[in-house]
Amino acid sequence: MAAARCCRLVLRGPGLSLHTAAEAAVTAPEVAGPDVTAAPVARYPPIVASLTAKSKAARQRRVERWQATVHKALSVDEKLRILTKMQFMKYVVYPQTFALNADRWYQSFTKTAFLSGLPPPPAEPAEPAPALDLAALRAAACDCLLQEHFYLRRKRRPPLYQDREAIASPFLDQLVATLMGLLSAHNPALATATLDCKRPVHFYWLRGEEIIPRGHRKGRVDALRYQINDKPHNQIRISKQLPEFVPLDYSIPVEIPVITCKPDKLPLFKRQYENTIFIGSKTADPYCYGHTQFHLLPDKLKRERLLKQNCADQIEVVFRANAIASLFAWTGAQALYQGFWSEADVTRPFVSQGVITDGKYFSFFCYQLNTLALTAQADQNNPRKNICWGTQSKPLYETVEDHNVKGFDDDVLLQLVHFLLNRPKEDQ
Amino acid sequence: MALASGPARRALVRPGRLGLGDCAAPRRGAYEWGVRSTRKPEPRPLDRVYEIPGLEPITYAGKMHFMPGLARPVFPPWDPGWTHPKFRRPTPVHEQPLYKDQACYVFHQRCRLLEGVKQALWLTKAKLIEGLPEKVLSLAADPENYIENQDERLLNVISHARLWHSTEDTPKREVYCPVIVDSLIQLCRSQILKHPSLARRMCAKNYTLSTTWSRESFLLQVRGSSGARLNTKDPLPTVASKEEVEATENHVLETFYPIAPTVDLQECSVYDVEDSTGFQEGYPYPYPHTLYFLESANLRPHRFQPDQLRAKMILFAFGNALAQARRLYGNDTKVLERPVVVQSVGTDGRVFQFLVLQLNTTELASNKGVKNLVWVDSDQLLYQHFWCRPVIKKKVVVEPVGPTGFQPETFRKFLALYLHGAV
């Protein structure tokens, strides 16, 4: 009889399938004994909140219904579509920003703890460090520098206020391509990697809540939505994942800054447009894991300009903010491409590296994404934090005079090489 | 007519209006006859006193104010002593420092030659051979040069360039053409494991080339930059043997009378004869290896036809080779002991044109003697078509997403051209 009732309920309409699912879930623990069949015993349909009422319980039920459609989605594309199809006003986060102390704000938006220095090296190195021909690498790097700064005869003057960028951009392209070629002998992952130049990276996420101050929805609770539209200068993507730096549930003593103001104070502005999640190529691409990103800071944020504005302490902030935002967006998008989202948190950490430069000063960052559960609902009992390690910016060279590079710093080059030599675990 | 545009041309046509009174030439925005509401008032006619020769008119200039009865003074035109950069008039062509009497015919990256490859061969005194040289073809066919999983990686590259790298449904040619060429070069560079001398190369974009030579009373010049150039530390080995080079002496260059051989070249009288390879002296990668030309305009009329693209490739490769030869062996015209070889690849993202040029002689004025050699492999498809969205007829997927008519042979030739000189 219960079975007949169950069938009748199913025949009435698709909207009631949750009823039957809830019913089966509710009645299953009541049924005891191994010899009882799977037929539910309840005599009445479960009492659940309404779907359409103007109540918190109804809203909760609607949210859960939506989350169930995401869980049920068969392909990643469908999942991303359901997560991003509704457009609302969201904060647009710019990784390269002039805002003061933006790195602390971005840390709170992305639940990232910042540790200075680089992550600890793995306990036992799998194989002895390869013998690098440092002289050849240094010669190649100097050749790239001199070609752009001195040897290449350019016809046009660079556009106004972009003279430094006009030289640094081709230099960075050349440097990355040359170093990738030279180091592919030591790192087979580099030989098969994809190098993207100025391809977009997008990420959309929800974090925190606010009470809507005015409008027809005044007084109601609304999630805060963020979107990053980044364009790294170069990025390397590989087909297997990089090994984690620290375990997934590693607890860090460093606290994440808590900002009590609204994000509008940063300044951050809201817009409504397409919510996109993109790692640099679509989901069909087999190279779906990130290796290293290279960012070039624009002339608007160059050191001399910041010093003229009396913002000498913001120089490092610019590098850090760029790294945290860009690498969070990239690793987050990679995790979403694998089917994880805020209610289905990552089961393995996603790791990427980043190099931020302005043509002369380089700083190195490593990012480990441990959690995607940043919404208010998912973050209630979430002890995990994302971690970003970063160095101070160091110059690669002092000056370029005629056809000589003066004061070339080998440490910076070695660090760059070390970053590029990082490889997935299976290859080690 | 030398390079003269707009206001300069008007200045030349109506010289009388310059320098007379304070409202000398019409404002730039106005038409030649002037829009009536914007036309400046005509200057007042001169007093009759000035028409009488020998008479000294008495004017009110000294009194500093108008006086009826005295003549209106005529002042020399005011020279402010400086010119605002926005309103600077270019000096007339004849007075410019680089003006020369003989006109020079310049080939730049937007020149579409009417007679295409035939005209390019005449201008560079070259003989055409269809197909790539055997050395390069043997490199293409050599199984040792194959990349592992070549076909799979190539299909990934094509799909990435045509579909995956952008959030749009159908990326445009301006975006996918550079992406596919970069990815192919990246794929070729991964062979550095097998051939370490591939490390002795550097790519350069935005270089500016200029060389001049004369052909049968025409002064020709190649100027400008076009695409990327791969430079190496070691020169390319010569492709044709000495006998083949000497055999070209009997070849007769094809003319296309009544069309002049300088048609579609830009004629100018203000030019610089200095040669420039695009790099300063002492550049560690002095030898040009391959030039890459991308026809990446979205609209078909803006792109070059395959014949015009091949002609452009021949002329730019020749320009690079000639500048290199002059740098190595001096400016005097002679037959080269060690010919200079430059390669070139032109594409629009799907169709590839390959070219190898060997410069045998810098004696280009006469039509006799040793000729240069050009090997051309034209219209090589990498894939026939790429479906960005699946073709579904009656709910059945007729064509899946991906490339159709894939030809790996084209990439083998691309790779062979890349490896030439390093293997």
mmCIF file with all atom_site columns, N, CA, C and O in Angstrom, chain B residues 143-158:
data_model
loop_
_atom_site.group_PDB
_atom_site.id
_atom_site.type_symbol
_atom_site.label_atom_id
_atom_site.label_alt_id
_atom_site.label_comp_id
_atom_site.label_asym_id
_atom_site.label_entity_id
_atom_site.label_seq_id
_atom_site.pdbx_PDB_ins_code
_atom_site.Cartn_x
_atom_site.Cartn_y
_atom_site.Cartn_z
_atom_site.occupancy
_atom_site.B_iso_or_equiv
_atom_site.pdbx_formal_charge
_atom_site.auth_seq_id
_atom_site.auth_comp_id
_atom_site.auth_asym_id
_atom_site.auth_atom_id
_atom_site.pdbx_PDB_model_num
ATOM 1  N N  . PRO B 1 143 ? 61.731 10.090 -40.338 1.00 0.00 ? 143 PRO B N  1
ATOM 2  C CA . PRO B 1 143 ? 60.937 9.720  -39.155 1.00 0.00 ? 143 PRO B CA 1
ATOM 3  C C  . PRO B 1 143 ? 61.593 10.111 -37.841 1.00 0.00 ? 143 PRO B C  1
ATOM 4  O O  . PRO B 1 143 ? 60.918 10.238 -36.838 1.00 0.00 ? 143 PRO B O  1
ATOM 5  N N  . GLU B 1 144 ? 62.906 10.351 -37.857 1.00 0.00 ? 144 GLU B N  1
ATOM 6  C CA . GLU B 1 144 ? 63.559 10.753 -36.602 1.00 0.00 ? 144 GLU B CA 1
ATOM 7  C C  . GLU B 1 144 ? 63.095 12.124 -36.154 1.00 0.00 ? 144 GLU B C  1
ATOM 8  O O  . GLU B 1 144 ? 63.209 12.466 -34.991 1.00 0.00 ? 144 GLU B O  1
ATOM 9  N N  . ASN B 1 145 ? 62.605 12.910 -37.124 1.00 0.00 ? 145 ASN B N  1
ATOM 10 C CA . ASN B 1 145 ? 62.204 14.265 -36.763 1.00 0.00 ? 145 ASN B CA 1
ATOM 11 C C  . ASN B 1 145 ? 60.767 14.341 -36.309 1.00 0.00 ? 145 ASN B C  1
ATOM 12 O O  . ASN B 1 145 ? 60.273 15.425 -36.046 1.00 0.00 ? 145 ASN B O  1
ATOM 13 N N  . TYR B 1 146 ? 60.066 13.230 -36.272 1.00 0.00 ? 146 TYR B N  1
ATOM 14 C CA . TYR B 1 146 ? 58.677 13.300 -35.881 1.00 0.00 ? 146 TYR B CA 1
ATOM 15 C C  . TYR B 1 146 ? 58.584 13.561 -34.392 1.00 0.00 ? 146 TYR B C  1
ATOM 16 O O  . TYR B 1 146 ? 59.339 13.024 -33.605 1.00 0.00 ? 146 TYR B O  1
ATOM 17 N N  . ILE B 1 147 ? 57.578 14.350 -34.010 1.00 0.00 ? 147 ILE B N  1
ATOM 18 C CA . ILE B 1 147 ? 57.336 14.595 -32.592 1.00 0.00 ? 147 ILE B CA 1
ATOM 19 C C  . ILE B 1 147 ? 56.451 13.459 -32.089 1.00 0.00 ? 147 ILE B C  1
ATOM 20 O O  . ILE B 1 147 ? 55.574 12.993 -32.811 1.00 0.00 ? 147 ILE B O  1
ATOM 21 N N  . GLU B 1 148 ? 56.649 13.052 -30.846 1.00 0.00 ? 148 GLU B N  1
ATOM 22 C CA . GLU B 1 148 ? 55.820 11.946 -30.346 1.00 0.00 ? 148 GLU B CA 1
ATOM 23 C C  . GLU B 1 148 ? 54.385 12.431 -30.166 1.00 0.00 ? 148 GLU B C  1
ATOM 24 O O  . GLU B 1 148 ? 54.139 13.551 -29.736 1.00 0.00 ? 148 GLU B O  1
ATOM 25 N N  . ASN B 1 149 ? 53.425 11.593 -30.479 1.00 0.00 ? 149 ASN B N  1
ATOM 26 C CA . ASN B 1 149 ? 51.999 11.946 -30.487 1.00 0.00 ? 149 ASN B CA 1
ATOM 27 C C  . ASN B 1 149 ? 51.749 13.177 -31.328 1.00 0.00 ? 149 ASN B C  1
ATOM 28 O O  . ASN B 1 149 ? 50.978 14.056 -30.960 1.00 0.00 ? 149 ASN B O  1
ATOM 29 N N  . GLN B 1 150 ? 52.422 13.252 -32.491 1.00 0.00 ? 150 GLN B N  1
ATOM 30 C CA . GLN B 1 150 ? 52.339 14.482 -33.266 1.00 0.00 ? 150 GLN B CA 1
ATOM 31 C C  . GLN B 1 150 ? 50.915 14.792 -33.678 1.00 0.00 ? 150 GLN B C  1
ATOM 32 O O  . GLN B 1 150 ? 50.452 15.926 -33.535 1.00 0.00 ? 150 GLN B O  1
ATOM 33 N N  . ASP B 1 151 ? 50.214 13.798 -34.184 1.00 0.00 ? 151 ASP B N  1
ATOM 34 C CA . ASP B 1 151 ? 48.867 14.068 -34.699 1.00 0.00 ? 151 ASP B CA 1
ATOM 35 C C  . ASP B 1 151 ? 47.945 14.522 -33.593 1.00 0.00 ? 151 ASP B C  1
ATOM 36 O O  . ASP B 1 151 ? 47.176 15.472 -33.744 1.00 0.00 ? 151 ASP B O  1
ATOM 37 N N  . GLU B 1 152 ? 48.061 13.826 -32.438 1.00 0.00 ? 152 GLU B N  1
ATOM 38 C CA . GLU B 1 152 ? 47.152 14.180 -31.334 1.00 0.00 ? 152 GLU B CA 1
ATOM 39 C C  . GLU B 1 152 ? 47.435 15.600 -30.864 1.00 0.00 ? 152 GLU B C  1
ATOM 40 O O  . GLU B 1 152 ? 46.531 16.400 -30.639 1.00 0.00 ? 152 GLU B O  1
ATOM 41 N N  . ARG B 1 153 ? 48.736 15.908 -30.735 1.00 0.00 ? 153 ARG B N  1
ATOM 42 C CA . ARG B 1 153 ? 49.084 17.247 -30.254 1.00 0.00 ? 153 ARG B CA 1
ATOM 43 C C  . ARG B 1 153 ? 48.673 18.306 -31.269 1.00 0.00 ? 153 ARG B C  1
ATOM 44 O O  . ARG B 1 153 ? 48.225 19.394 -30.919 1.00 0.00 ? 153 ARG B O  1
ATOM 45 N N  . LEU B 1 154 ? 48.812 17.979 -32.568 1.00 0.00 ? 154 LEU B N  1
ATOM 46 C CA . LEU B 1 154 ? 48.409 18.946 -33.587 1.00 0.00 ? 154 LEU B CA 1
ATOM 47 C C  . LEU B 1 154 ? 46.916 19.199 -33.546 1.00 0.00 ? 154 LEU B C  1
ATOM 48 O O  . LEU B 1 154 ? 46.459 20.332 -33.667 1.00 0.00 ? 154 LEU B O  1
ATOM 49 N N  . LEU B 1 155 ? 46.128 18.144 -33.372 1.00 0.00 ? 155 LEU B N  1
ATOM 50 C CA . LEU B 1 155 ? 44.680 18.337 -33.297 1.00 0.00 ? 155 LEU B CA 1
ATOM 51 C C  . LEU B 1 155 ? 44.335 19.176 -32.081 1.00 0.00 ? 155 LEU B C  1
ATOM 52 O O  . LEU B 1 155 ? 43.451 20.036 -32.140 1.00 0.00 ? 155 LEU B O  1
ATOM 53 N N  . ASN B 1 156 ? 45.054 18.932 -30.965 1.00 0.00 ? 156 ASN B N  1
ATOM 54 C CA . ASN B 1 156 ? 44.818 19.772 -29.786 1.00 0.00 ? 156 ASN B CA 1
ATOM 55 C C  . ASN B 1 156 ? 45.148 21.218 -30.075 1.00 0.00 ? 156 ASN B C  1
ATOM 56 O O  . ASN B 1 156 ? 44.420 22.135 -29.683 1.00 0.00 ? 156 ASN B O  1
ATOM 57 N N  . VAL B 1 157 ? 46.250 21.447 -30.778 1.00 0.00 ? 157 VAL B N  1
ATOM 58 C CA . VAL B 1 157 ? 46.660 22.823 -31.097 1.00 0.00 ? 157 VAL B CA 1
ATOM 59 C C  . VAL B 1 157 ? 45.606 23.498 -31.945 1.00 0.00 ? 157 VAL B C  1
ATOM 60 O O  . VAL B 1 157 ? 45.222 24.654 -31.715 1.00 0.00 ? 157 VAL B O  1
ATOM 61 N N  . ILE B 1 158 ? 45.113 22.779 -32.949 1.00 0.00 ? 158 ILE B N  1
ATOM 62 C CA . ILE B 1 158 ? 44.120 23.385 -33.848 1.00 0.00 ? 158 ILE B CA 1
ATOM 63 C C  . ILE B 1 158 ? 42.840 23.681 -33.077 1.00 0.00 ? 158 ILE B C  1
ATOM 64 O O  . ILE B 1 158 ? 42.275 24.771 -33.190 1.00 0.00 ? 158 ILE B O  1
#
